[in-house]
Amino acid sequence: RSTADGEASKKRMARLSLSSVLCALVMATRLGAAAEIPLLTWDGAATHPVRTVDDPVMGGGSESFFRVADAPVGVWEGEVKIVSFLQAPGFCTLRSESGLFPDVRRTQALELRLRGSSGLQNYSLQIGVEGITSSQEVYAANFQLAQTSPSHQIKEERVVNVPWSAFTLTFRGKPHAGPRLSDHLDKINRVGVGTSGVAGKFKLEINGFVAVSE
């Protein structure tokens, strides 16, 4: 009888071990799925309408253009010009139209994934949040790319990783008091990138904007 009890105990332990392994695999799958959440891409995974908003809305002369190229990649290019009545560089932005985006509260950062770039090196990632931001108010985080000339294009995949904690609420480009973006990652309604403060030509070949866990 003790032998039979021992065999039964071994079988129970084996079932428990198998159950633990299956649970671990399920958890790993769920974590893996949550590790990368596309917010804006042009491969069908997270497609949203986008538009350019440049400083002519404020009397400037900067202009930029967007198109979807092969791969598929979003190509944004243009030129930031001096605003005559301010005697200072204007701005160019690329932004999605307001819409529904995934809940990314389980992530820690936003990645801008590039296939190539040229020209200007100063940019900012920009995020809109339902009930907080507006057309002139946005969460922004600045970053810089390697310096190039307009005629010299870097043709290599690069990733710009910016923690959610680095984003600051801004109004017309100036810091503005408000809630932390990291507390509202379930209410994102707009994603974009901008460049300002330096005059010159630029070009970004964008693979996508992706929320990541690390």
CSV table of C-alpha atoms in Angstrom, one decimal:
chain,number,residue,atom,x,y,z
A,1,ARG,CA,0.0,0.0,0.0
A,2,SER,CA,2.8,2.4,0.8
A,3,THR,CA,4.3,1.7,-2.6
A,4,ALA,CA,0.9,2.6,-4.3
A,5,ASP,CA,0.7,5.7,-2.2
A,6,GLY,CA,4.2,6.7,-3.3
A,7,GLU,CA,3.4,6.2,-6.9
A,8,ALA,CA,0.2,8.3,-6.6
A,9,SER,CA,2.2,11.0,-4.9
A,10,LYS,CA,4.7,11.0,-7.7
A,11,LYS,CA,2.0,11.3,-10.3
A,12,ARG,CA,0.4,14.3,-8.4
A,13,MET,CA,3.8,16.0,-8.2
A,14,ALA,CA,4.3,15.4,-12.0
A,15,ARG,CA,0.9,16.9,-12.7
A,16,LEU,CA,1.7,19.9,-10.5
A,17,SER,CA,5.0,20.4,-12.2
A,18,LEU,CA,3.4,20.3,-15.6
A,19,SER,CA,0.8,22.7,-14.5
A,20,SER,CA,3.5,25.1,-13.2
A,21,VAL,CA,5.4,24.9,-16.5
A,22,LEU,CA,2.2,25.7,-18.5
A,23,CYS,CA,1.4,28.6,-16.2
A,24,ALA,CA,4.9,30.0,-16.6
A,25,LEU,CA,4.6,29.7,-20.4
A,26,VAL,CA,1.3,31.5,-20.4
A,27,MET,CA,2.7,34.3,-18.3
A,28,ALA,CA,5.8,34.6,-20.5
A,29,THR,CA,3.6,34.8,-23.6
A,30,ARG,CA,1.4,37.5,-22.0
A,31,LEU,CA,4.5,39.5,-20.9
A,32,GLY,CA,6.1,39.1,-24.3
A,33,ALA,CA,2.9,40.3,-25.9
A,34,ALA,CA,2.9,43.4,-23.6
A,35,ALA,CA,6.6,44.1,-24.1
A,36,GLU,CA,6.0,45.9,-27.4
A,37,ILE,CA,2.8,47.8,-28.3
A,38,PRO,CA,2.8,49.5,-31.7
A,39,LEU,CA,1.2,53.0,-31.5
A,40,LEU,CA,1.8,54.2,-35.0
A,41,THR,CA,3.2,52.2,-37.9
A,42,TRP,CA,2.6,51.9,-41.6
A,43,ASP,CA,2.7,48.1,-41.9
A,44,GLY,CA,-1.0,47.6,-40.9
A,45,ALA,CA,-0.3,46.9,-37.3
A,46,ALA,CA,-1.2,50.4,-36.0
A,47,THR,CA,-2.1,52.6,-38.9
A,48,HIS,CA,-3.6,56.1,-38.2
A,49,PRO,CA,-4.1,59.1,-40.4
A,50,VAL,CA,-1.3,61.6,-40.0
A,51,ARG,CA,-0.7,65.2,-41.1
A,52,THR,CA,2.0,67.9,-40.9
A,53,VAL,CA,1.5,71.0,-38.8
A,54,ASP,CA,4.1,73.7,-39.5
A,55,ASP,CA,4.7,77.3,-38.4
A,56,PRO,CA,2.7,79.0,-41.2
A,57,VAL,CA,-0.3,78.5,-38.8
A,58,MET,CA,1.5,81.2,-36.8
A,59,GLY,CA,2.8,83.3,-39.7
A,60,GLY,CA,6.0,81.5,-40.4
A,61,GLY,CA,7.4,79.9,-43.6
A,62,SER,CA,8.6,76.4,-42.6
A,63,GLU,CA,7.1,73.5,-44.4
A,64,SER,CA,7.2,69.7,-44.3
A,65,PHE,CA,5.7,66.8,-46.2
A,66,PHE,CA,4.8,63.2,-45.4
A,67,ARG,CA,4.5,60.1,-47.6
A,68,VAL,CA,4.5,56.4,-47.2
A,69,ALA,CA,7.4,54.7,-49.0
A,70,ASP,CA,8.2,51.1,-49.5
A,71,ALA,CA,8.9,48.6,-46.7
A,72,PRO,CA,6.5,50.3,-45.6
A,73,VAL,CA,8.1,53.4,-44.0
A,74,GLY,CA,6.8,56.8,-43.3
A,75,VAL,CA,9.0,59.5,-44.8
A,76,TRP,CA,8.8,63.0,-43.2
A,77,GLU,CA,10.9,65.7,-44.7
A,78,GLY,CA,11.0,69.5,-44.9
A,79,GLU,CA,12.7,72.7,-43.9
A,80,VAL,CA,12.5,74.8,-40.7
A,81,LYS,CA,12.9,78.5,-41.7
A,82,ILE,CA,13.4,81.7,-39.9
A,83,VAL,CA,10.1,83.4,-38.9
A,84,SER,CA,10.7,86.9,-40.1
A,85,PHE,CA,8.7,88.9,-37.5
A,86,LEU,CA,10.4,86.8,-34.7
A,87,GLN,CA,13.8,86.6,-36.3
A,88,ALA,CA,14.0,83.0,-34.9
A,89,PRO,CA,13.6,79.5,-36.3
A,90,GLY,CA,10.0,78.2,-36.6
A,91,PHE,CA,8.9,74.6,-36.3
A,92,CYS,CA,7.6,71.6,-38.2
A,93,THR,CA,5.6,68.7,-36.7
A,94,LEU,CA,4.2,65.4,-37.9
A,95,ARG,CA,1.3,64.1,-35.8
A,96,SER,CA,-1.4,61.5,-36.0
A,97,GLU,CA,-5.0,62.6,-36.1
A,98,SER,CA,-6.8,62.3,-32.7
A,99,GLY,CA,-8.1,58.8,-32.3
A,100,LEU,CA,-8.1,55.6,-30.1
A,101,PHE,CA,-4.7,54.2,-29.1
A,102,PRO,CA,-3.9,51.1,-27.0
A,103,ASP,CA,-3.6,51.2,-23.2
A,104,VAL,CA,0.2,51.2,-22.6
A,105,ARG,CA,0.2,51.4,-18.8
A,106,ARG,CA,2.3,48.3,-18.6
A,107,THR,CA,5.1,49.9,-20.6
A,108,GLN,CA,8.0,52.2,-19.5
A,109,ALA,CA,9.1,54.0,-22.6
A,110,LEU,CA,8.3,55.2,-26.1
A,111,GLU,CA,10.6,54.2,-29.0
A,112,LEU,CA,10.9,56.0,-32.3
A,113,ARG,CA,12.3,53.5,-34.8
A,114,LEU,CA,14.1,54.9,-37.8
A,115,ARG,CA,15.4,53.5,-41.0
A,116,GLY,CA,17.3,56.6,-41.9
A,117,SER,CA,17.8,60.3,-41.3
A,118,SER,CA,19.5,63.4,-42.6
A,119,GLY,CA,19.9,67.1,-41.8
A,120,LEU,CA,18.6,68.5,-38.5
A,121,GLN,CA,19.4,66.6,-35.3
A,122,ASN,CA,17.1,68.2,-32.7
A,123,TYR,CA,13.6,66.7,-32.3
A,124,SER,CA,10.9,66.0,-29.8
A,125,LEU,CA,8.5,63.1,-29.4
A,126,GLN,CA,5.0,64.4,-28.8
A,127,ILE,CA,2.0,62.7,-27.1
A,128,GLY,CA,-1.6,63.8,-26.8
A,129,VAL,CA,-3.9,62.7,-24.0
A,130,GLU,CA,-7.7,62.8,-23.9
A,131,GLY,CA,-9.1,65.4,-21.6
A,132,ILE,CA,-5.7,67.1,-21.0
A,133,THR,CA,-3.9,68.2,-24.2
A,134,SER,CA,-5.2,70.2,-27.1
A,135,SER,CA,-3.9,71.3,-30.6
A,136,GLN,CA,-1.4,73.7,-28.9
A,137,GLU,CA,-0.8,71.7,-25.7
A,138,VAL,CA,1.1,68.4,-25.8
A,139,TYR,CA,3.4,66.2,-23.8
A,140,ALA,CA,6.9,66.5,-25.2
A,141,ALA,CA,10.4,64.9,-24.7
A,142,ASN,CA,13.4,66.2,-26.6
A,143,PHE,CA,16.1,64.1,-28.2
A,144,GLN,CA,19.0,64.5,-30.6
A,145,LEU,CA,20.2,62.4,-33.5
A,146,ALA,CA,23.8,62.1,-34.9
A,147,GLN,CA,24.8,65.2,-36.7
A,148,THR,CA,24.6,65.0,-40.5
A,149,SER,CA,24.3,67.4,-43.5
A,150,PRO,CA,21.1,67.6,-45.6
A,151,SER,CA,23.0,65.8,-48.4
A,152,HIS,CA,24.4,63.1,-46.1
A,153,GLN,CA,21.8,60.5,-45.1
A,154,ILE,CA,22.4,57.9,-42.4
A,155,LYS,CA,20.9,54.6,-43.8
A,156,GLU,CA,20.8,52.4,-40.8
A,157,GLU,CA,18.1,51.3,-38.4
A,158,ARG,CA,18.2,53.3,-35.2
A,159,VAL,CA,16.0,53.4,-32.1
A,160,VAL,CA,15.3,56.4,-30.0
A,161,ASN,CA,14.1,55.2,-26.5
A,162,VAL,CA,12.5,57.8,-24.3
A,163,PRO,CA,11.0,56.9,-20.8
A,164,TRP,CA,7.5,58.1,-20.2
A,165,SER,CA,8.9,59.9,-17.2
A,166,ALA,CA,10.9,62.2,-19.5
A,167,PHE,CA,7.8,63.8,-21.1
A,168,THR,CA,6.7,67.2,-19.9
A,169,LEU,CA,3.4,69.0,-20.5
A,170,THR,CA,4.0,72.0,-22.8
A,171,PHE,CA,2.0,74.8,-24.2
A,172,ARG,CA,3.2,76.2,-27.5
A,173,GLY,CA,6.6,74.6,-26.8
A,174,LYS,CA,7.0,75.9,-23.3
A,175,PRO,CA,6.8,73.8,-20.1
A,176,HIS,CA,3.4,74.0,-18.5
A,177,ALA,CA,2.2,72.7,-15.2
A,178,GLY,CA,0.0,69.6,-15.3
A,179,PRO,CA,-0.4,65.9,-14.5
A,180,ARG,CA,2.3,63.4,-15.3
A,181,LEU,CA,2.0,61.5,-18.6
A,182,SER,CA,2.8,58.2,-16.9
A,183,ASP,CA,-0.5,58.5,-14.9
A,184,HIS,CA,-2.5,58.7,-18.2
A,185,LEU,CA,-1.1,56.1,-20.5
A,186,ASP,CA,-4.5,54.6,-21.0
A,187,LYS,CA,-5.8,57.8,-22.6
A,188,ILE,CA,-3.3,58.5,-25.4
A,189,ASN,CA,-5.1,60.0,-28.4
A,190,ARG,CA,-2.2,61.4,-30.5
A,191,VAL,CA,1.4,60.5,-31.4
A,192,GLY,CA,3.9,62.6,-33.2
A,193,VAL,CA,7.4,64.1,-33.6
A,194,GLY,CA,8.5,67.7,-34.1
A,195,THR,CA,11.6,69.8,-34.8
A,196,SER,CA,12.1,73.5,-33.8
A,197,GLY,CA,14.7,76.0,-32.6
A,198,VAL,CA,17.2,75.4,-35.4
A,199,ALA,CA,16.8,76.4,-39.1
A,200,GLY,CA,17.6,73.8,-41.8
A,201,LYS,CA,16.4,70.9,-43.9
A,202,PHE,CA,15.6,67.5,-42.4
A,203,LYS,CA,14.4,64.0,-43.4
A,204,LEU,CA,13.3,61.1,-41.2
A,205,GLU,CA,12.4,57.6,-42.5
A,206,ILE,CA,10.2,56.2,-39.7
A,207,ASN,CA,9.5,52.6,-39.1
A,208,GLY,CA,7.1,53.4,-36.3
A,209,PHE,CA,6.3,54.6,-32.8
A,210,VAL,CA,6.3,51.7,-30.3
A,211,ALA,CA,5.6,51.5,-26.5
A,212,VAL,CA,8.0,49.2,-24.8
A,213,SER,CA,8.5,47.6,-21.4
A,214,GLU,CA,12.2,48.2,-21.2
